[in-house]
Amino acid sequence: MSATVTLQAPLSGVVLPLSAVPDPVFAGGLMGLGLAIEPLSSTLLAPCDGEISQVSTTGHAVTVRAANGAEVLMHIGIDTVKLGGSGFVTRVQKGQQVSAGQPLVEIDIDTVARRAPSLITVVVVTNSDDMALSLDASGLVEAGASGFLTVTAQGALSRPDAVHGAELSVTAVVAHEGGLHARPCALVQSVARRYLSHIEIGFAGQRANARSVVSIMGLGVGENDTVTLYAKGDDADTALAALVEALQTHTHAGHAPAPAAVVATRDDGKLGGVCAAPGLAVGTLVLLAEQARPVPERGHGVEPELAALNAALQKVRDAVAADVAQADKRGAHAESEIFGAHLALLDDPELAHAAERYILDGRSAAYAYRSAISAQSAVLLGLGNALLAERVADLKDLERRVLDVLLGGEQAAPELPAQAIVVADDLTPSQLTRLPREQLAGVVLARGGATNHVAILCRALAIPALVACGPAALALAAGSEALLNAGEGWLDAQPDASELAAARQDIAQREQRRRTLREQSAGQARTRDGLAIEVAANIANAAEARDAVLNGADGVGLLRTEFLFIDRHDAPSEDEQRAACQDVLDALQGRPAIIRTLDAGGDKDVPYLPLPAEDNPALGLRGIRTGFAMPEVLDTQLRALLQVKPLSRLRILLPMVADLADLQRVRQRLDELAAELGVTERPQLGVMIEVPSAALLADQLAEHADFLSIGTNDLTQYTLAMDRCHPALAAKLDALHPALLRLIALTVHGAAKHGKWVGVCGALASDPQATPVLVGLGVTELSVSPQLVPEIKDAVRRLDSTACQQLALDLQALNSAQQVRARLQADAAALLR
């Protein structure tokens, strides 16, 4: 049997690289490497002799297993699963042997073209980590033409010779805090998968596949360790350069500001541990027992078990991706990053191969996956590295989720009493997020560490947590009342009445301070020398508007209308948009609202809008440019906004404006639509300053706009020329860079010429350290997350605006964001009196 199979073109059409596919999963190579075709024919042909290993029930995708083991997936169109089979007639079934050129699917091109975002058909080898591919085809091809793709099985060749060229090597010093644990390894994996070369990381005499998170973690690489990178292939040099940058970019591990480990046995009878998240709690002890699910050892045949494992992995992958999306929507960045690392583990080739080997030996899919996880967990536990040992919880989390799918009957979230202190041997991230937050007072774990992902989540959710308490934690009496002081590293399971009373008083005082800030936040925020600063809230819906009012917000500084467009299959109607925006205004009880028109494109994908594939989406159709490209979408939104009442409290904000022509075009259209609707009043119209050209032309824009609002997130990425979605650059994207401060100053100066005010609605406004800087630069409105309104108002009231102005001038003369933050840290006490 030949190790190399040459594929024929399955369709006639124009050959495209995967990067041109308008779907991030395929474009990023997450489903495997290959090519795409813009089809000109209507019959999908078999690309080679082989067996049909998968046919989707909706007919839009077929996989052929070639003689060398290559799994060739052909996916017709983008998001065509949503068509429910309409437009496709399959001519084959799973398990059928086919010959090259044999018809597989008949496509109704007109039907699919009308209802799908794109007809582009993807041809990828889903197990391409085990294959070497030639991707040379380009231009027009005819269906059945040979030489479309050449696929060589790596198993038939020695690993270094599977790709062409000499092996190159380079060294790198790992800058990630804590070394190569799960999240940095996920970053390395994502970078490695962009290149065709075979890439390995060498450390302490061992090598690991750079596409495998578990293999990289298994090396036990620590912070500041030197590793050697090896690459072989046509793009080896560029791959090495990218990997070096990924390894040498500093990222935080999420360490807790905790003391050194505390021994679990204490002289005072209290249970000792390590602080994972500080805080004080009084509550009822609830013990969560770890229940290992029994799994059958023997399987029902290799093919059924492999299919069951792949289906389970895909189902969990979809669920974890949904967790990431929901966390992003809530702004829960720590949760999003953690589940993002879980996605990388699910795509890990070494874990998949290990499980497959067990299945080939006759084991069940459940037994195989548990065995693969257990083997890798043993490797990490045996490295003597506490941080990597903590990653075992992530592997166990995936094991539990995959087994729930394979065995059925996902365990229900436990019921908790009010003010529960949950005690467990260990918890996984998904187990923690399933606990009812309103009843969870604290967490105590026998194992774990201050840097594991559960600890990071507890800090993000403000749940007091103690970890590494030892087996004594599991001997605590369930149902008894306990006192947890996570900050000091102990739990008292038998507190006396005076200790409980003192703890409750302390908790009440802390809550009272929060209430006091909230109560005081209802009033106007003025600096000590009388400068008024409006503190508004960034929201996404009416519920968050009500939360903003409760927290004392002066209004809404940014309503992101994207919430109306996501998680649906078609655009919201004019009535839907009007009603949703009216609900927000009604919830604000007389306060004003700035509502931004749809900001789609770039990293904000709205699948049903026919946006073209772009080589650099951040510089393509985004914000108001999308509105100009799809005027019916913009018109519908403007008509809806013109019908909310009262218009005197509405301010419309235009995203991604580049110059005055953009603003004038929208103002003219707004006037035309108002005339059509018989509306005589006009809402205020503002410009979002997100691109350097808008900041540089602020004086021109302010002459015709009613206000300017600075979006520091995008302004930072465009000013520093760093993609804000690039994980390797996250630590360098700091809006307190002196270049950004100068652009903000320029914007304020330009607006002042025409008596217009400037606000900041980007993430910088929510950074309390930046409050004196923005006040000093002349910003008079800060829009922050609702929960931060009381804190930001309190900070404003303790400032002197004159001192802030001098500070802002001094900071613009510095040469880095690090210097700016160091100066602010040094001057904090003097600034905030």
Coordinates of N, CA, C and O in Angstrom, one line a residue, residues 657-784:
V657 N -15.4 55.5 12.4 CA -15.4 56.7 11.5 C -13.9 57.1 11.2 O -13.1 57.2 12.2
A658 N -13.6 57.3 10.0 CA -12.2 57.6 9.6 C -12.0 59.1 9.3 O -10.9 59.6 9.5
D659 N -13.1 59.8 8.8 CA -12.9 61.2 8.5 C -14.3 61.8 8.5 O -15.3 61.2 8.7
L660 N -14.3 63.1 8.1 CA -15.6 63.9 8.2 C -16.6 63.4 7.2 O -17.8 63.4 7.4
A661 N -16.2 62.8 6.0 CA -17.1 62.3 5.0 C -18.0 61.2 5.6 O -19.2 61.2 5.3
D662 N -17.5 60.4 6.4 CA -18.3 59.3 7.0 C -19.4 59.9 7.9 O -20.5 59.5 7.8
L663 N -19.0 60.9 8.7 CA -20.0 61.5 9.6 C -21.1 62.2 8.8 O -22.3 62.1 9.0
Q664 N -20.7 63.0 7.8 CA -21.7 63.7 7.0 C -22.6 62.8 6.2 O -23.8 63.1 6.0
R665 N -22.1 61.7 5.7 CA -22.9 60.8 5.0 C -24.0 60.2 5.9 O -25.2 60.1 5.5
V666 N -23.7 59.9 7.2 CA -24.7 59.3 8.1 C -25.7 60.4 8.5 O -26.9 60.2 8.5
R667 N -25.2 61.7 8.8 CA -26.1 62.7 9.2 C -27.1 63.1 8.1 O -28.3 63.3 8.3
Q668 N -26.7 63.1 6.8 CA -27.6 63.3 5.7 C -28.6 62.2 5.6 O -29.8 62.5 5.5
R669 N -28.2 61.0 5.8 CA -29.2 59.9 5.7 C -30.1 59.9 6.9 O -31.3 59.6 6.8
L670 N -29.7 60.3 8.1 CA -30.5 60.4 9.2 C -31.6 61.5 9.0 O -32.8 61.3 9.3
D671 N -31.2 62.6 8.4 CA -32.2 63.7 8.1 C -33.2 63.2 7.1 O -34.4 63.5 7.2
E672 N -32.8 62.4 6.1 CA -33.7 61.9 5.1 C -34.7 60.9 5.7 O -35.9 61.0 5.4
L673 N -34.2 60.0 6.5 CA -35.1 59.1 7.2 C -36.1 59.7 8.1 O -37.3 59.4 8.2
A674 N -35.6 60.7 8.9 CA -36.5 61.5 9.8 C -37.6 62.2 9.0 O -38.8 62.2 9.5
A675 N -37.3 62.7 7.8 CA -38.3 63.4 7.0 C -39.3 62.3 6.6 O -40.6 62.6 6.6
E676 N -38.9 61.2 6.2 CA -39.8 60.1 5.8 C -40.8 59.7 6.9 O -41.9 59.4 6.7
L677 N -40.2 59.7 8.1 CA -41.0 59.3 9.3 C -41.8 60.4 9.9 O -42.6 60.2 10.8
G678 N -41.6 61.6 9.4 CA -42.3 62.8 10.0 C -41.8 63.1 11.3 O -42.5 63.7 12.2
V679 N -40.5 62.9 11.6 CA -39.9 63.2 12.9 C -39.1 64.5 12.7 O -38.3 64.7 11.9
T680 N -39.5 65.5 13.6 CA -38.9 66.8 13.5 C -37.7 66.9 14.4 O -36.7 67.7 14.2
E681 N -37.7 66.2 15.6 CA -36.6 66.3 16.5 C -35.4 65.4 16.0 O -35.7 64.4 15.4
R682 N -34.2 65.8 16.4 CA -33.1 64.9 16.0 C -32.3 64.5 17.3 O -32.1 65.4 18.1
P683 N -31.9 63.3 17.3 CA -31.0 62.9 18.4 C -29.6 63.4 18.2 O -29.2 63.7 17.1
Q684 N -28.8 63.5 19.3 CA -27.4 63.9 19.2 C -26.7 62.8 18.4 O -27.0 61.6 18.5
L685 N -25.7 63.2 17.6 CA -25.0 62.3 16.8 C -23.5 62.4 17.1 O -22.9 63.5 17.0
G686 N -22.8 61.4 17.5 CA -21.5 61.4 17.9 C -20.6 60.5 17.1 O -21.1 59.6 16.4
V687 N -19.3 60.7 17.3 CA -18.3 59.9 16.5 C -17.4 59.2 17.5 O -16.9 59.7 18.5
M688 N -17.2 57.9 17.2 CA -16.3 57.1 18.1 C -14.9 57.3 17.5 O -14.6 57.0 16.3
I689 N -14.0 57.7 18.4 CA -12.6 57.9 18.0 C -11.8 56.6 18.2 O -11.5 56.3 19.4
E690 N -11.7 55.8 17.2 CA -11.1 54.5 17.3 C -9.9 54.3 16.4 O -9.1 53.4 16.5
V691 N -9.7 55.2 15.4 CA -8.6 55.1 14.5 C -7.8 56.4 14.5 O -8.3 57.4 14.8
P692 N -6.5 56.3 14.4 CA -5.6 57.5 14.5 C -6.1 58.7 13.6 O -6.0 59.8 14.1
S693 N -6.6 58.4 12.4 CA -7.0 59.5 11.6 C -8.2 60.3 12.2 O -8.2 61.5 12.1
A694 N -9.1 59.6 12.9 CA -10.1 60.4 13.6 C -9.6 61.2 14.7 O -10.1 62.4 14.9
A695 N -8.6 60.7 15.5 CA -8.0 61.5 16.5 C -7.3 62.7 15.9 O -7.4 63.9 16.5
L696 N -6.6 62.5 14.8 CA -5.8 63.6 14.2 C -6.8 64.7 13.6 O -6.4 65.8 13.5
L697 N -8.0 64.3 13.2 CA -8.9 65.2 12.6 C -10.1 65.5 13.6 O -11.2 65.9 13.2
A698 N -9.8 65.4 14.9 CA -10.9 65.6 15.9 C -11.5 67.0 15.7 O -12.7 67.2 15.9
D699 N -10.7 68.0 15.4 CA -11.2 69.4 15.3 C -12.2 69.5 14.2 O -13.3 70.1 14.3
Q700 N -12.0 68.8 13.0 CA -12.9 68.8 11.9 C -14.2 68.0 12.3 O -15.3 68.4 12.0
L701 N -14.0 66.9 12.9 CA -15.2 66.1 13.3 C -16.0 66.8 14.4 O -17.3 66.8 14.3
A702 N -15.4 67.4 15.3 CA -16.1 68.1 16.4 C -17.0 69.3 15.9 O -18.0 69.6 16.5
E703 N -16.6 69.8 14.8 CA -17.3 70.9 14.2 C -18.7 70.5 13.8 O -19.7 71.3 13.9
H704 N -18.9 69.2 13.4 CA -20.1 68.7 12.9 C -20.8 67.7 13.8 O -21.9 67.3 13.6
A705 N -20.0 67.1 14.7 CA -20.6 66.1 15.6 C -21.0 66.8 16.9 O -20.6 67.9 17.3
D706 N -21.9 66.1 17.7 CA -22.4 66.7 18.9 C -21.5 66.3 20.1 O -21.5 66.9 21.1
F707 N -20.7 65.2 19.9 CA -19.8 64.7 21.0 C -18.8 63.7 20.3 O -19.1 63.2 19.2
L708 N -17.7 63.5 21.0 CA -16.8 62.4 20.6 C -16.6 61.4 21.8 O -16.6 61.8 22.9
S709 N -16.5 60.2 21.4 CA -16.3 59.1 22.4 C -15.1 58.2 22.0 O -15.1 57.7 20.9
I710 N -14.1 58.1 22.8 CA -12.9 57.4 22.5 C -13.0 55.9 22.8 O -13.2 55.6 24.0
G711 N -12.9 55.1 21.8 CA -12.8 53.6 22.0 C -11.3 53.2 22.1 O -10.7 53.0 21.1
T712 N -10.8 53.1 23.4 CA -9.4 52.9 23.6 C -8.9 51.5 23.1 O -7.7 51.3 22.8
N713 N -9.8 50.5 23.1 CA -9.4 49.2 22.7 C -8.9 49.2 21.2 O -7.8 48.7 20.9
D714 N -9.7 49.7 20.3 CA -9.3 49.7 18.9 C -8.3 50.8 18.6 O -7.4 50.6 17.8
L715 N -8.4 51.9 19.3 CA -7.4 53.0 19.1 C -6.0 52.5 19.5 O -5.0 52.8 18.8
T716 N -5.9 51.6 20.5 CA -4.6 51.1 20.9 C -4.1 50.2 19.8 O -2.9 50.2 19.5
Q717 N -4.9 49.3 19.3 CA -4.4 48.3 18.3 C -4.0 49.0 17.0 O -3.0 48.6 16.4
Y718 N -4.7 50.0 16.6 CA -4.3 50.7 15.4 C -3.1 51.6 15.6 O -2.3 51.8 14.6
T719 N -3.0 52.2 16.7 CA -1.9 53.1 17.0 C -0.6 52.3 17.1 O 0.5 52.7 16.6
L720 N -0.7 51.2 17.8 CA 0.5 50.3 18.1 C 0.7 49.3 17.0 O 1.7 48.5 17.0
A721 N -0.2 49.2 16.0 CA -0.1 48.2 14.9 C 0.0 46.8 15.5 O 0.8 46.0 15.1
M722 N -0.8 46.5 16.5 CA -0.9 45.2 17.1 C -2.3 44.7 17.2 O -3.2 45.3 17.7
D723 N -2.5 43.5 16.6 CA -3.9 42.9 16.6 C -4.3 42.6 18.0 O -3.7 41.8 18.7
R724 N -5.4 43.2 18.4 CA -5.9 43.0 19.8 C -6.4 41.6 20.1 O -6.7 41.2 21.2
C725 N -6.6 40.8 19.0 CA -7.0 39.4 19.1 C -5.8 38.4 19.1 O -6.0 37.2 19.2
H726 N -4.6 39.0 19.0 CA -3.4 38.1 19.0 C -2.9 37.9 20.4 O -2.5 38.8 21.1
P727 N -3.0 36.6 20.8 CA -2.7 36.3 22.2 C -1.2 36.6 22.6 O -0.9 37.0 23.7
A728 N -0.3 36.5 21.6 CA 1.1 36.7 21.9 C 1.4 38.2 22.2 O 2.4 38.6 22.7
L729 N 0.5 39.1 21.7 CA 0.7 40.5 21.9 C -0.1 41.2 23.0 O 0.0 42.4 23.2
A730 N -0.9 40.3 23.7 CA -1.8 40.9 24.7 C -1.1 41.7 25.8 O -1.6 42.8 26.2
A731 N 0.0 41.3 26.2 CA 0.7 42.0 27.3 C 1.3 43.3 26.8 O 1.5 44.2 27.7
K732 N 1.4 43.5 25.5 CA 2.0 44.8 25.0 C 0.9 45.8 24.7 O 1.2 47.0 24.4
L733 N -0.3 45.4 24.6 CA -1.4 46.3 24.2 C -1.9 47.0 25.4 O -2.8 46.6 26.1
D734 N -1.3 48.1 25.7 CA -1.6 48.9 26.9 C -2.0 50.3 26.5 O -1.2 51.0 25.9
A735 N -3.3 50.7 26.8 CA -3.8 52.0 26.3 C -3.2 53.1 27.1 O -3.4 54.3 26.7
L736 N -2.3 52.9 28.1 CA -1.6 53.9 28.8 C -0.3 54.2 28.2 O 0.6 54.9 28.7
H737 N -0.1 53.7 27.0 CA 1.1 54.0 26.2 C 1.1 55.5 25.9 O 0.1 56.1 25.6
P738 N 2.3 56.2 26.0 CA 2.3 57.7 25.8 C 1.8 58.1 24.5 O 1.2 59.2 24.3
A739 N 1.9 57.2 23.4 CA 1.3 57.6 22.1 C -0.2 57.7 22.2 O -0.8 58.6 21.6
L740 N -0.8 56.8 23.0 CA -2.3 56.9 23.1 C -2.6 58.1 23.9 O -3.6 58.8 23.6
L741 N -1.9 58.4 25.0 CA -2.2 59.6 25.8 C -2.1 60.9 24.9 O -2.9 61.8 25.1
R742 N -1.2 60.9 24.0 CA -1.1 62.1 23.1 C -2.2 62.2 22.2 O -2.8 63.3 21.9
L743 N -2.7 61.1 21.7 CA -3.9 61.1 20.8 C -5.1 61.5 21.5 O -6.0 62.2 21.0
I744 N -5.3 61.1 22.8 CA -6.4 61.5 23.6 C -6.4 63.0 23.8 O -7.4 63.7 23.7
A745 N -5.2 63.5 24.1 CA -5.0 64.9 24.4 C -5.4 65.7 23.1 O -6.0 66.7 23.2
L746 N -4.9 65.2 22.0 CA -5.2 65.8 20.7 C -6.7 65.9 20.4 O -7.3 66.8 19.9
T747 N -7.4 64.8 20.7 CA -8.8 64.7 20.5 C -9.6 65.7 21.4 O -10.5 66.4 20.9
V748 N -9.2 65.8 22.7 CA -9.8 66.7 23.6 C -9.6 68.2 23.1 O -10.5 69.0 23.1
H749 N -8.4 68.5 22.7 CA -8.0 69.8 22.2 C -8.9 70.2 21.0 O -9.4 71.3 20.9
G750 N -9.0 69.2 20.0 CA -9.8 69.5 18.8 C -11.3 69.7 19.1 O -11.9 70.6 18.6
A751 N -11.8 68.9 20.1 CA -13.2 69.1 20.5 C -13.5 70.4 21.2 O -14.5 71.0 21.0
A752 N -12.5 70.8 22.0 CA -12.7 72.0 22.8 C -12.8 73.3 21.8 O -13.4 74.3 22.2
K753 N -12.2 73.2 20.7 CA -12.3 74.4 19.7 C -13.7 74.7 19.4 O -14.1 75.8 19.0
H754 N -14.6 73.6 19.5 CA -16.0 73.8 19.1 C -16.9 73.6 20.2 O -18.1 73.4 20.1
G755 N -16.4 73.6 21.5 CA -17.2 73.5 22.7 C -17.9 72.1 22.8 O -18.9 72.0 23.4
K756 N -17.3 71.1 22.3 CA -17.8 69.7 22.4 C -17.1 68.9 23.5 O -15.9 69.1 23.7
W757 N -17.8 68.0 24.1 CA -17.2 67.2 25.1 C -16.7 65.9 24.6 O -17.1 65.4 23.5
V758 N -15.8 65.3 25.3 CA -15.1 64.0 24.9 C -15.3 63.0 26.1 O -15.0 63.3 27.2
G759 N -15.7 61.8 25.7 CA -15.8 60.7 26.7 C -14.9 59.6 26.3 O -14.3 59.6 25.2
V760 N -14.7 58.6 27.2 CA -14.0 57.4 26.9 C -14.8 56.2 27.3 O -15.3 56.2 28.4
C761 N -15.1 55.4 26.3 CA -15.9 54.2 26.6 C -15.2 52.9 26.4 O -15.7 51.8 26.6
G762 N -13.9 53.0 26.2 CA -13.1 51.8 26.1 C -12.6 51.2 27.4 O -13.0 51.8 28.5
A763 N -11.9 50.1 27.4 CA -11.5 49.5 28.7 C -10.7 50.4 29.6 O -10.7 50.2 30.8
L764 N -10.0 51.4 29.0 CA -9.2 52.3 29.8 C -10.0 53.0 30.9 O -9.5 53.3 32.0
A765 N -11.2 53.3 30.5 CA -12.1 54.1 31.5 C -12.4 53.2 32.7 O -12.6 53.8 33.8
S766 N -12.4 51.9 32.6 CA -12.7 51.0 33.7 C -11.5 50.7 34.5 O -11.5 49.9 35.5
D767 N -10.3 51.2 34.2 CA -9.1 51.0 34.9 C -8.9 52.1 35.9 O -8.6 53.3 35.6
P768 N -9.1 51.9 37.2 CA -9.1 52.9 38.2 C -7.7 53.7 38.2 O -7.7 54.8 38.6
Q769 N -6.6 53.0 37.8 CA -5.3 53.6 37.8 C -5.3 54.7 36.8 O -4.5 55.7 36.9
A770 N -6.1 54.6 35.7 CA -6.1 55.6 34.6 C -7.0 56.8 34.9 O -7.0 57.7 34.2
T771 N -7.9 56.7 35.9 CA -8.9 57.8 36.2 C -8.2 59.2 36.3 O -8.6 60.1 35.6
P772 N -7.1 59.3 37.1 CA -6.5 60.7 37.2 C -5.9 61.1 35.8 O -5.9 62.3 35.5
V773 N -5.4 60.2 35.0 CA -4.8 60.5 33.7 C -5.9 61.0 32.8 O -5.7 62.1 32.2
L774 N -7.0 60.4 32.7 CA -8.1 60.8 31.8 C -8.7 62.1 32.2 O -9.0 63.0 31.4
V775 N -8.9 62.3 33.6 CA -9.3 63.6 34.1 C -8.3 64.7 33.7 O -8.7 65.8 33.2
G776 N -7.1 64.4 33.9 CA -6.0 65.4 33.5 C -5.9 65.7 32.1 O -5.6 66.8 31.7
L777 N -6.3 64.7 31.2 CA -6.3 65.0 29.8 C -7.5 65.8 29.3 O -7.5 66.2 28.1
G778 N -8.5 66.0 30.2 CA -9.6 66.8 29.8 C -10.9 66.0 29.4 O -11.8 66.6 28.9
V779 N -10.8 64.7 29.6 CA -12.0 63.9 29.4 C -13.1 64.2 30.4 O -12.7 64.2 31.6
T780 N -14.3 64.4 30.0 CA -15.3 64.7 31.0 C -16.4 63.7 31.2 O -17.4 63.9 31.9
E781 N -16.3 62.5 30.5 CA -17.2 61.4 30.6 C -16.5 60.1 30.6 O -15.6 59.9 29.7
L782 N -16.7 59.3 31.6 CA -16.1 57.9 31.6 C -17.2 56.9 31.6 O -18.1 57.0 32.5
S783 N -17.2 56.0 30.7 CA -18.2 54.9 30.6 C -17.5 53.6 31.0 O -16.6 53.2 30.3
V784 N -18.0 53.0 32.0 CA -17.3 51.8 32.6 C -18.4 50.7 32.8 O -19.6 50.9 32.6

